[in-house]
Amino acid sequence: MMINQQQLTKDTVIVQVEGNIVSDMDGEKVMLSIQNGKYYNLGEIGGEIWQLITVPISISNVIGQLQAQYEVETAECQEQVTAFVQQLLEEGLIEKKHSVRRLE
């Protein structure tokens, strides 16, 4: 049994996997996955997210960085970022790290 939907929370830490060629075309990021041979247009905001996840980062930190740059409601930003990250995860373009736990 294969699980397609991996649970994502705002504390989930994500990072790019190696093997992708990314280029800038008219302000939008486009990418070729060497692993699966597919071409992706990440768009402008997707490109911003892609840049943020070059190092392990929590989804909440991605949302915070985007909100600092763009006027967007928290709920909408969280929904859009989570959906985008889920697609990247399903395509094997990113991987999940352990969730961040705050030490008290």
Phi, psi and omega in degrees: 000126182255134179262115180279322185268111176263133184295124177245135174234173179294340178270356178295132179260130182234159178203152177297151168264158180284159175101031177233137176255121184243138180223158179258124178233108178053043177084358178245147178271133172239150187217144172243125177272119177292328183296312186246359178073011182267151178254137181231138170257109183279344182075183182288308182289321176301323177295323176297314179298317180302319178296321182293331185263023174292336174237156180304130182211145179282154178300323179297325177291323176299313180300315180299318180294320179293321179293332177289335182263329187233151175276103181211141178293146182303312183298316180294317180298314180298317180296314181292316180296315181298318179296317180295314180297321179300318178296317178299320180295315181295329179277354180077022182271341177225168175228154177272135171258180177294146178294150179284133175239129180280135176272131180270000000 
